[in-house]
XYZ file of C-alpha atoms in Angstrom:
691
model
C -313.296 95.294 -81.182
C -311.799 98.724 -81.763
C -310.926 101.735 -79.605
C -310.902 105.251 -81.031
C -307.323 106.833 -81.219
C -308.736 110.000 -82.874
C -311.666 110.932 -85.399
C -311.367 108.425 -88.273
C -308.432 106.332 -86.827
C -309.360 103.094 -84.852
C -307.135 100.609 -83.367
C -307.934 96.761 -82.989
C -307.689 95.854 -79.310
C -309.435 92.293 -79.251
C -312.790 90.745 -79.791
C -315.310 92.433 -77.711
C -312.432 94.356 -76.107
C -313.229 97.819 -77.525
C -316.052 100.210 -77.817
C -316.565 100.449 -81.542
C -317.246 97.714 -84.409
C -316.953 98.258 -88.304
C -320.890 98.222 -88.467
C -322.889 100.149 -91.122
C -326.357 100.902 -90.161
C -328.542 100.900 -93.360
C -331.318 103.574 -93.207
C -334.921 101.976 -93.622
C -337.785 103.287 -95.427
C -340.436 104.492 -93.197
C -343.979 105.743 -93.458
C -345.521 107.968 -90.734
C -348.999 108.904 -90.987
C -351.059 111.393 -88.500
C -354.406 112.441 -88.125
C -355.478 115.384 -85.705
C -358.854 117.120 -85.055
C -359.398 119.842 -82.410
C -362.558 121.195 -80.888
C -362.681 124.832 -79.468
C -365.594 126.035 -77.359
C -365.943 129.344 -75.748
C -369.287 129.821 -74.163
C -368.415 133.236 -72.925
C -365.646 135.615 -72.931
C -362.679 134.374 -70.699
C -364.040 130.747 -70.617
C -362.393 128.218 -72.917
C -362.519 124.754 -73.517
C -360.328 122.759 -75.965
C -360.269 119.189 -76.896
C -357.713 117.556 -79.179
C -357.525 113.964 -80.365
C -354.840 112.543 -82.701
C -354.044 109.174 -84.221
C -350.857 107.865 -85.591
C -349.890 105.007 -88.017
C -346.082 104.319 -88.130
C -344.225 101.675 -90.159
C -340.876 101.653 -88.993
C -339.691 99.421 -92.054
C -341.602 99.242 -95.223
C -339.299 96.513 -96.480
C -340.789 94.264 -93.676
C -343.985 92.261 -94.148
C -344.133 91.388 -90.371
C -347.109 92.946 -88.524
C -344.781 93.982 -85.693
C -342.948 96.603 -87.829
C -346.154 98.736 -88.094
C -347.789 100.293 -84.962
C -351.000 102.541 -84.358
C -351.616 104.704 -81.499
C -353.691 107.659 -80.217
C -353.324 110.667 -78.028
C -355.899 113.129 -76.414
C -355.552 116.615 -74.929
C -358.089 118.464 -72.863
C -357.285 121.984 -71.655
C -359.907 124.090 -69.732
C -359.158 127.877 -68.819
C -361.062 130.547 -66.961
C -359.506 133.782 -67.097
C -359.244 135.940 -63.764
C -362.235 137.407 -62.791
C -363.374 139.300 -59.749
C -364.738 137.431 -56.995
C -366.612 138.414 -53.802
C -367.844 136.687 -50.921
C -370.496 138.754 -49.188
C -368.603 142.359 -48.685
C -365.249 140.620 -48.947
C -363.425 141.212 -52.172
C -361.082 138.413 -53.008
C -359.598 140.142 -55.993
C -359.397 138.305 -59.358
C -359.150 134.390 -59.483
C -358.538 132.369 -62.632
C -358.288 128.609 -62.642
C -357.223 125.992 -65.604
C -356.932 122.186 -65.873
C -354.945 120.261 -68.305
C -355.213 116.688 -68.896
C -353.203 114.711 -71.527
C -352.919 111.164 -72.538
C -350.384 109.756 -74.943
C -350.388 106.192 -75.688
C -346.904 104.245 -75.907
C -347.634 103.363 -79.657
C -348.421 106.995 -80.666
C -345.854 108.688 -82.926
C -345.982 112.339 -82.974
C -344.887 114.154 -86.267
C -342.775 116.779 -84.549
C -342.100 117.740 -80.871
C -345.091 118.332 -78.761
C -343.643 119.157 -75.536
C -342.069 122.547 -74.147
C -338.191 122.620 -74.658
C -337.796 122.188 -70.541
C -340.563 119.654 -70.389
C -338.335 116.782 -69.356
C -336.144 119.044 -67.112
C -339.308 120.379 -65.318
C -340.728 116.946 -64.470
C -337.180 115.360 -64.087
C -338.030 112.691 -66.736
C -335.440 110.011 -67.240
C -334.984 109.019 -70.969
C -335.935 105.218 -71.616
C -335.165 102.991 -74.356
C -338.799 101.691 -74.921
C -341.838 104.166 -75.211
C -344.356 104.275 -72.275
C -347.862 105.486 -72.282
C -347.924 108.670 -70.616
C -350.674 110.552 -68.404
C -350.282 114.242 -67.534
C -352.726 116.254 -65.229
C -351.995 119.933 -64.338
C -354.228 121.954 -62.030
C -353.606 125.792 -61.986
C -354.713 128.784 -60.009
C -354.149 132.343 -60.624
C -354.559 135.081 -57.865
C -354.609 138.754 -58.253
C -355.530 139.797 -54.765
C -354.630 143.811 -55.374
C -353.280 145.414 -58.342
C -349.786 144.697 -59.799
C -349.773 141.388 -57.690
C -349.832 138.154 -59.357
C -349.855 134.883 -57.758
C -349.739 131.565 -59.896
C -349.632 128.046 -58.472
C -349.539 124.865 -60.376
C -349.831 121.102 -59.625
C -348.503 118.783 -62.146
C -348.948 114.813 -61.872
C -347.117 112.796 -64.579
C -347.256 109.087 -64.757
C -345.345 106.861 -67.425
C -346.155 103.356 -67.778
C -346.415 101.487 -64.384
C -343.006 102.429 -62.956
C -342.278 106.302 -63.538
C -344.125 108.983 -61.445
C -343.321 112.493 -60.866
C -345.078 115.202 -58.917
C -344.517 119.028 -59.404
C -345.515 122.056 -57.460
C -344.569 125.577 -59.005
C -345.427 128.617 -57.512
C -344.721 132.137 -58.813
C -345.239 135.583 -57.203
C -344.768 138.709 -59.146
C -345.390 142.288 -57.968
C -344.653 145.527 -59.907
C -345.426 148.953 -58.626
C -345.292 151.266 -61.454
C -341.616 150.505 -62.057
C -340.414 152.032 -58.795
C -340.511 148.776 -56.863
C -340.893 145.409 -57.888
C -340.093 141.641 -56.862
C -340.732 138.322 -58.077
C -340.214 134.731 -56.607
C -340.474 131.265 -58.288
C -340.507 127.982 -56.392
C -340.490 124.826 -58.236
C -340.365 121.489 -56.390
C -340.527 117.979 -58.299
C -340.566 114.782 -56.616
C -340.043 111.658 -58.972
C -339.402 107.998 -58.636
C -339.506 104.629 -60.401
C -338.452 101.155 -59.752
C -334.716 101.958 -59.204
C -334.441 105.505 -57.830
C -335.901 108.428 -56.025
C -335.473 111.979 -56.677
C -336.348 115.271 -54.889
C -335.502 118.625 -56.755
C -336.087 122.070 -55.372
C -335.409 125.019 -57.645
C -335.688 128.698 -56.412
C -335.386 131.982 -58.354
C -336.059 135.525 -57.321
C -335.326 139.212 -57.616
C -336.098 142.545 -55.896
C -335.353 146.137 -57.103
C -336.379 149.550 -55.973
C -336.046 152.930 -58.108
C -334.634 155.870 -56.266
C -334.021 158.801 -58.565
C -331.896 157.529 -61.394
C -330.568 154.630 -59.245
C -331.971 151.055 -59.375
C -330.497 148.894 -56.372
C -331.685 145.420 -56.179
C -330.762 141.919 -55.807
C -331.323 138.515 -57.292
C -330.795 134.953 -56.229
C -330.777 131.421 -57.805
C -330.526 127.992 -56.063
C -331.086 124.370 -56.818
C -330.912 121.260 -54.507
C -331.310 117.969 -56.121
C -330.907 114.847 -54.234
C -331.088 111.425 -56.250
C -330.582 108.094 -54.952
C -331.136 104.560 -55.534
C -334.040 102.941 -53.976
C -333.182 101.723 -50.504
C -329.687 103.276 -50.621
C -328.844 106.409 -48.835
C -325.658 107.136 -50.990
C -326.193 109.911 -53.509
C -326.120 109.404 -57.127
C -323.617 111.506 -59.378
C -326.613 113.194 -61.020
C -327.395 115.081 -57.685
C -326.286 118.589 -57.356
C -326.743 121.641 -55.139
C -325.752 125.489 -55.603
C -326.830 128.883 -54.071
C -326.131 132.024 -55.871
C -326.904 135.703 -54.908
C -326.424 138.855 -57.219
C -326.666 142.308 -55.683
C -326.657 144.896 -58.262
C -326.941 148.793 -58.854
C -327.975 150.469 -61.834
C -327.914 153.963 -62.962
C -330.854 153.840 -65.335
C -330.494 156.962 -67.712
C -328.547 159.959 -66.922
C -327.770 162.184 -70.138
C -327.231 159.244 -72.370
C -325.318 157.241 -69.830
C -326.384 153.815 -68.616
C -324.255 151.977 -65.877
C -324.992 148.552 -64.322
C -322.861 146.883 -61.666
C -323.115 143.431 -60.240
C -321.522 141.117 -57.638
C -321.962 137.288 -57.790
C -321.267 135.003 -54.908
C -321.961 131.264 -55.542
C -321.383 128.150 -53.700
C -321.452 124.846 -55.635
C -321.855 121.347 -54.130
C -321.672 117.877 -55.751
C -321.641 114.333 -54.468
C -318.432 112.674 -53.474
C -318.488 109.163 -52.043
C -322.115 109.493 -52.097
C -322.230 112.470 -49.822
C -323.005 116.029 -50.729
C -319.698 117.991 -50.312
C -318.768 121.571 -50.957
C -317.113 121.528 -54.393
C -316.221 125.341 -55.074
C -316.885 128.874 -54.221
C -317.161 131.224 -56.893
C -317.140 135.068 -56.737
C -317.698 137.698 -59.797
C -317.784 141.232 -60.500
C -319.054 142.869 -63.564
C -319.832 146.451 -64.870
C -321.526 147.424 -68.004
C -321.369 151.124 -69.197
C -323.196 152.365 -72.098
C -323.048 155.748 -73.547
C -325.421 156.889 -76.360
C -326.185 160.528 -75.593
C -324.461 161.923 -78.738
C -324.486 161.202 -82.601
C -321.008 161.856 -82.718
C -319.897 159.007 -80.339
C -321.522 156.116 -78.583
C -319.928 153.281 -76.799
C -320.566 150.066 -74.735
C -317.814 148.660 -72.240
C -318.538 145.240 -70.480
C -316.119 144.120 -67.885
C -316.438 140.877 -66.055
C -314.110 139.064 -63.624
C -314.951 135.539 -61.973
C -312.931 133.387 -59.635
C -313.527 130.096 -58.982
C -311.980 128.229 -56.161
C -312.239 124.527 -55.627
C -312.070 122.898 -52.028
C -309.287 120.601 -51.067
C -311.482 117.322 -51.414
C -312.060 118.404 -55.172
C -308.706 119.300 -55.608
C -307.348 116.020 -54.800
C -309.363 114.503 -57.847
C -307.953 117.169 -60.224
C -310.198 120.042 -60.257
C -308.113 123.234 -60.247
C -308.791 127.000 -59.329
C -309.522 129.311 -62.433
C -310.142 132.817 -63.229
C -312.139 134.096 -66.094
C -311.730 137.404 -67.447
C -313.949 139.296 -70.047
C -313.548 142.633 -71.551
C -315.717 143.722 -74.428
C -315.549 147.434 -75.825
C -317.440 148.537 -79.003
C -317.372 152.130 -80.083
C -318.356 154.385 -83.016
C -316.920 157.733 -83.654
C -317.990 160.635 -85.842
C -316.290 163.671 -84.192
C -315.372 165.302 -87.386
C -317.036 165.142 -90.759
C -314.243 163.941 -93.010
C -313.530 161.172 -90.415
C -315.641 158.262 -89.111
C -314.820 154.939 -87.701
C -315.474 152.268 -85.228
C -313.507 150.263 -82.771
C -314.263 146.748 -81.245
C -312.060 145.084 -78.538
C -312.761 141.781 -76.808
C -310.351 139.675 -74.580
C -311.224 136.744 -72.378
C -309.559 133.899 -70.734
C -311.166 130.293 -71.021
C -310.008 127.000 -71.827
C -309.791 125.898 -75.233
C -308.438 122.525 -77.367
C -306.588 122.067 -80.481
C -308.575 121.546 -83.381
C -308.610 118.312 -85.627
C -309.352 118.171 -89.415
C -312.311 115.808 -90.340
C -313.394 115.310 -93.746
C -317.124 114.272 -93.702
C -318.941 112.616 -96.571
C -322.031 114.241 -97.862
C -324.069 113.819 -101.086
C -322.270 113.699 -104.458
C -322.033 117.269 -105.819
C -322.645 119.096 -102.399
C -319.212 119.064 -101.047
C -316.093 120.798 -102.122
C -313.268 117.728 -101.612
C -313.075 114.538 -103.377
C -311.191 111.488 -101.893
C -308.210 110.247 -103.866
C -308.053 106.836 -102.276
C -305.497 105.272 -100.121
C -302.364 106.417 -101.782
C -300.034 105.369 -98.909
C -301.965 102.003 -98.223
C -302.032 102.731 -94.382
C -306.006 101.921 -94.126
C -306.451 105.601 -92.900
C -308.043 108.409 -94.922
C -305.121 110.764 -94.539
C -305.438 114.718 -94.921
C -303.196 114.591 -98.140
C -305.399 112.085 -99.666
C -308.371 114.827 -100.159
C -308.293 117.227 -102.912
C -310.401 120.544 -103.351
C -312.659 120.434 -106.377
C -315.395 122.799 -107.916
C -317.610 120.048 -108.967
C -318.753 116.525 -107.836
C -317.306 117.114 -104.468
C -318.644 114.442 -101.821
C -316.701 115.445 -98.666
C -316.697 118.661 -96.745
C -314.007 119.749 -94.222
C -314.948 120.524 -90.676
C -312.773 121.181 -87.646
C -313.583 119.454 -84.091
C -311.844 120.026 -80.909
C -309.512 117.306 -79.357
C -310.138 116.157 -76.016
C -307.500 117.976 -74.008
C -308.353 121.526 -72.913
C -305.750 124.348 -72.339
C -306.112 127.501 -70.317
C -305.852 130.164 -73.251
C -306.470 133.940 -73.554
C -308.702 134.957 -76.566
C -308.499 138.363 -78.083
C -310.490 139.729 -80.936
C -310.141 143.312 -82.052
C -310.813 145.324 -85.120
C -311.175 149.001 -86.365
C -312.566 150.727 -89.614
C -311.919 154.209 -90.705
C -313.469 156.129 -93.425
C -311.685 159.543 -94.553
C -313.176 161.939 -97.182
C -310.305 164.336 -98.058
C -312.680 166.663 -100.155
C -314.517 167.333 -96.644
C -311.393 168.617 -94.872
C -310.851 172.126 -96.136
C -314.217 173.001 -97.954
C -312.884 176.530 -98.749
C -312.729 176.141 -102.523
C -308.897 176.561 -102.650
C -306.690 174.864 -105.176
C -305.653 172.247 -102.634
C -309.467 171.638 -101.800
C -310.049 171.038 -105.460
C -307.038 168.538 -105.518
C -308.289 166.618 -102.436
C -311.977 166.570 -103.277
C -311.963 163.272 -105.509
C -309.987 161.197 -102.972
C -311.407 159.015 -100.082
C -309.975 156.208 -98.342
C -310.999 153.248 -95.973
C -309.017 151.455 -93.717
C -309.644 147.952 -92.062
C -307.554 146.220 -89.492
C -308.684 142.875 -87.699
C -306.556 140.796 -85.166
C -307.482 137.557 -83.715
C -305.399 135.646 -81.202
C -306.162 132.305 -79.252
C -303.101 131.674 -77.103
C -301.735 129.628 -74.431
C -299.016 132.633 -73.603
C -298.776 132.462 -69.706
C -298.118 136.229 -69.521
C -301.611 137.571 -70.397
C -300.267 141.116 -70.631
C -298.544 140.449 -73.874
C -301.703 139.428 -75.656
C -304.373 142.069 -74.190
C -301.836 144.950 -74.331
C -301.211 143.931 -78.192
C -297.621 142.891 -78.131
C -297.848 141.809 -81.854
C -294.294 140.318 -81.754
C -295.601 137.731 -79.254
C -298.799 136.842 -81.596
C -298.633 133.939 -83.943
C -296.192 131.760 -81.968
C -295.630 128.316 -83.181
C -295.278 127.253 -79.742
C -298.255 129.027 -77.719
C -300.717 130.159 -80.467
C -303.651 127.811 -81.192
C -305.327 130.067 -83.746
C -304.249 133.449 -84.849
C -304.929 135.849 -87.672
C -303.865 139.371 -88.575
C -305.924 141.066 -91.539
C -305.285 144.518 -92.743
C -306.911 146.157 -96.054
C -306.287 149.679 -97.140
C -308.452 151.047 -100.044
C -307.724 154.497 -101.721
C -310.675 155.739 -104.091
C -310.512 158.419 -106.453
C -314.103 159.699 -107.697
C -315.637 157.042 -105.431
C -319.300 156.102 -106.613
C -318.945 158.291 -109.619
C -320.414 156.134 -112.532
C -318.484 157.812 -115.344
C -315.024 157.453 -114.024
C -313.593 155.970 -110.893
C -310.600 154.383 -109.227
C -309.735 151.974 -106.455
C -306.370 151.013 -105.443
C -306.355 148.262 -102.651
C -303.630 146.493 -100.590
C -304.561 143.967 -98.123
C -302.396 141.301 -96.290
C -303.269 138.433 -94.085
C -301.227 136.352 -92.021
C -302.549 133.365 -89.881
C -301.329 130.309 -87.986
C -303.440 127.579 -86.831
C -302.587 124.873 -84.469
C -304.219 121.448 -85.702
C -303.485 117.965 -84.198
C -301.229 117.208 -87.061
C -299.049 120.348 -86.759
C -299.144 124.045 -87.422
C -300.134 125.653 -90.577
C -299.105 129.206 -91.405
C -300.511 131.248 -94.324
C -299.692 134.464 -95.853
C -301.858 136.176 -98.367
C -301.545 139.544 -99.997
C -303.108 141.318 -102.727
C -302.397 144.560 -104.611
C -304.818 145.755 -107.166
C -306.293 148.593 -109.227
C -309.979 148.681 -110.398
C -310.883 151.148 -113.086
C -314.781 151.719 -113.814
C -315.578 154.121 -116.725
C -318.398 154.704 -118.911
C -317.395 154.772 -122.453
C -320.861 156.053 -123.804
C -324.397 155.948 -122.209
C -324.738 152.378 -123.123
C -321.190 150.791 -122.881
C -319.292 150.782 -119.527
C -316.132 148.904 -118.487
C -314.693 147.604 -115.375
C -311.041 146.427 -115.368
C -308.896 144.929 -112.494
C -305.124 144.465 -112.606
C -304.339 142.232 -109.613
C -301.083 140.877 -108.253
C -301.567 138.226 -105.475
C -299.404 136.116 -103.308
C -300.573 132.836 -101.538
C -297.909 131.202 -99.296
C -298.392 128.383 -96.983
C -296.066 126.380 -94.572
C -297.580 123.222 -93.264
C -296.720 119.487 -92.096
C -295.466 117.469 -94.999
C -298.304 114.699 -94.642
C -300.970 117.606 -95.153
C -299.571 118.438 -98.918
C -300.525 122.015 -98.437
C -297.288 123.954 -98.913
C -297.146 126.327 -101.609
C -295.474 129.539 -102.654
C -297.722 130.995 -105.167
C -297.867 134.447 -107.062
C -299.679 135.682 -109.797
C -300.536 138.694 -112.118
C -303.711 138.961 -113.632
C -305.780 141.327 -115.820
C -309.510 141.262 -116.037
C -311.694 143.674 -118.247
C -315.332 143.454 -118.344
C -317.250 145.217 -120.935
C -321.073 145.792 -120.586
C -323.368 146.734 -123.222
C -327.114 147.908 -122.553
C -328.949 148.540 -125.894
C -332.296 148.729 -123.908
C -332.869 149.119 -120.143
C -334.155 145.422 -119.844
C -331.236 143.819 -121.959
C -327.533 143.433 -121.134
C -324.618 141.878 -123.280
C -321.144 141.378 -121.658
C -317.829 140.426 -122.661
C -315.059 139.548 -120.198
C -311.321 138.941 -121.202
C -309.029 137.558 -118.495
C -305.247 137.092 -119.023
C -302.699 136.129 -116.544
C -299.871 133.942 -115.097
C -299.734 132.154 -111.682
C -296.398 130.549 -110.310
C -295.709 128.151 -107.687
C -291.969 128.527 -106.565
C -292.115 125.665 -103.898
C -291.084 122.767 -106.074
C -287.722 122.605 -106.894
C -288.698 123.406 -110.617
C -291.391 126.256 -110.373
C -294.676 125.515 -111.724
C -296.055 128.138 -114.265
C -299.479 128.408 -115.379
C -300.396 130.915 -118.164
C -304.224 131.403 -118.362
C -306.376 133.129 -120.774
C -310.306 133.410 -120.327
C -313.407 134.708 -122.182
C -316.991 134.986 -121.143
C -319.783 136.117 -123.189
C -323.221 136.922 -121.302
C -326.637 137.839 -122.469
C -329.267 138.892 -119.702
C -332.889 139.734 -120.143
C -335.024 141.329 -117.390
C -338.783 140.899 -116.961
C -339.815 143.832 -115.066
C -340.801 143.045 -111.568
C -341.239 139.333 -112.704
C -337.889 137.565 -113.394
C -334.615 137.336 -115.436
C -332.866 135.024 -117.984
C -329.139 135.097 -117.949
C -327.259 132.920 -120.532
C -323.377 132.707 -120.147
C -320.557 131.023 -122.344
C -317.258 130.591 -120.840
C -313.857 129.549 -122.266
C -310.953 128.968 -119.861
C -307.420 127.713 -121.319
C -304.435 126.750 -118.970
C -300.993 125.940 -119.981
C -298.372 124.599 -117.556
C -294.634 124.321 -118.013
C -294.383 121.088 -116.231
C -296.450 117.950 -115.655
C -294.376 116.397 -113.021
C -295.145 118.675 -110.094
C -298.319 118.678 -107.793
C -300.593 121.564 -108.723
C -302.249 123.117 -105.844
C -305.841 123.966 -106.308
C -305.514 127.601 -105.891
C -303.026 127.744 -108.910
C -305.792 126.659 -111.524
C -308.602 128.028 -109.493
C -310.290 124.378 -110.055
C -309.788 124.347 -113.657
C -307.719 121.499 -115.579
C -304.860 122.107 -117.724
C -305.865 122.455 -121.140
C -309.274 124.166 -122.466
C -312.344 124.309 -120.194
C -315.771 125.374 -121.419
C -318.603 126.053 -119.567
C -322.325 126.897 -120.486
C -324.833 128.226 -118.026
C -328.359 129.392 -118.225
C -330.329 130.786 -115.209
C -333.962 131.562 -115.314
C -336.291 132.756 -112.537
C -339.783 134.080 -112.971
C -342.459 135.039 -110.723
C -345.945 133.374 -111.989
C -347.995 134.723 -109.482
C -347.801 136.615 -106.149
C -347.014 133.587 -104.292
C -345.639 131.381 -106.743
C -342.061 131.444 -108.013
C -340.260 129.222 -110.402
C -336.531 128.571 -111.132
C -334.398 126.743 -113.733
C -330.708 126.313 -114.054
C -328.307 124.264 -116.208
C -324.758 123.951 -116.533
C -322.769 122.132 -119.051
C -319.275 121.676 -118.741
C -316.291 120.175 -120.477
C -312.944 120.174 -118.576
C -309.959 119.441 -120.680
C -310.359 116.030 -122.541
C -313.115 114.825 -120.012
C -316.728 113.825 -120.838
C -319.227 116.531 -121.072
C -321.260 116.761 -117.804
C -324.797 118.186 -117.986
C -326.487 119.522 -114.634
C -330.097 120.725 -114.765
C -332.409 121.861 -111.746
C -336.116 123.019 -111.875
C -338.178 124.222 -109.156
C -341.612 125.693 -108.597
C -342.240 127.066 -105.047
C -345.630 128.193 -103.671
C -346.006 130.570 -100.554
C -348.842 130.608 -98.389
């Protein structure tokens, strides 16, 4: 009675006039039992016989007392193989010959515990899915010929029968020749003829390749084709499931030349599809690709891939809406270490494609496994809107996923990043005063840019015109992340410093509008060892978290905060650690007309016992206190980090112990009291055996 407007939004269109109904399907308790016995017999080397029998009992609804809810069935499988062995008739050497026979029967009432067919089985035999199970009989005859060394010929005849209506016959032939890697070819021909009461189908698939090694060069050619004709019985017009294409790919490869490897390929492809029941030329595609790899030096290695594909549709298909398209892909990845003090890497990828604007969807999950809760229909419109979901640390029963909308746009997609590490003490190495000053210093720089845009002038994107990035009109998804770390006495356990600056700007276009986010962190970390048993890590952090979004999303915020965290660790014994953490800070949201100010202080006490090579016990007690200057404003989740205004207490216990080499036990407990809410206890225990 309803039509789907968007995910989660349905419109009443009249009784039985739509595609959806407000029906909830209840899961039924099932019971599936299986038994299997297998016989293997090998009277001599290379001769094998395998017989397998299986039975099943499947109760589809344990609530039901009807006999029809339970079905029992059986299956059998016979496999005979004779490995290739030399055969002579008189003085004539026929080479090596091997044979195989496979016979399988599956009753329609048999229910397997898992998938028993190869992944491509339905495609290989062109099986059409049916709503009701049918008994299935499969017979396959195989012959392997090796007339001369390096030449293998495999031929298989398969006959599949499902019920009384469906039958499929498959002929598969493979020829493979490889002469010490200097010359080789392979060819595969696969023909399937299938039919049932309503349709007949003929499907020819071919695939092959040929190459020849000449010095360091390896020229070759490969091809791929399919021709599938499907018709209704007694009708000449082709069904829409028919298809036809031919593809040829000549290539040349520079195998190895002082660390350099190059492969260039050209692709030509013709596609055909049914139009008014007649197989008609649909499109012609051409493609060029080159891949260059260099790995001849420890100081530099790189890989570059460039692909350009063009697809031109015929006039007949242009009239029904198909448009010509071009796809460009450039991917480059390089690592540099030309100079000891400086090392880094560079990644660049750009491609043209078709993409869709994303839509936010909240999916219900088991209680406690999600990170959102539903506040209810606050605006009484009968729809679960985005602003009616709230992030939570505990008891969440919704998760947020994004799914593409139906309309596709031609876009250019860019991903690029770079990382550089500098050890200033390695620059001079002459023992001078300047060298001694620089020696404690090192730094690391990370920069990552991503942009998915409908910008028609692709040059602005792949040439990194950053002023045209994150444009509200053209950008679908975009982000710019930069992080700079400066280390003093890096990795020194006695005393070390880390100064960090990172910044992220992003824009995401959703179906409800654009969301813009700005995050920044400026921090100082100090690690020092007071005495041999006592160490401390102190973090001084200034953070900014701003967001602009449509009003209905309720995500807008302008948060800034300053926090100091000091973590003391005391190890009286090697296997015992006692820790104490103090945190104080203030977070402020300037988006409301009256800013929201949160003052916080936190204390954590922890004790950890380690059992050498066997396990660990960790006990932790945490107290967080938050005070707010107002109770009238909406408080963003990021402002309180999931805590509640007032005093919050947590008690945690985690224990894991290896009982034996293949037996592991874990136990966890958390008790929490948030504000004036009731204390919540959560415990979990598990013993896991490895076989």
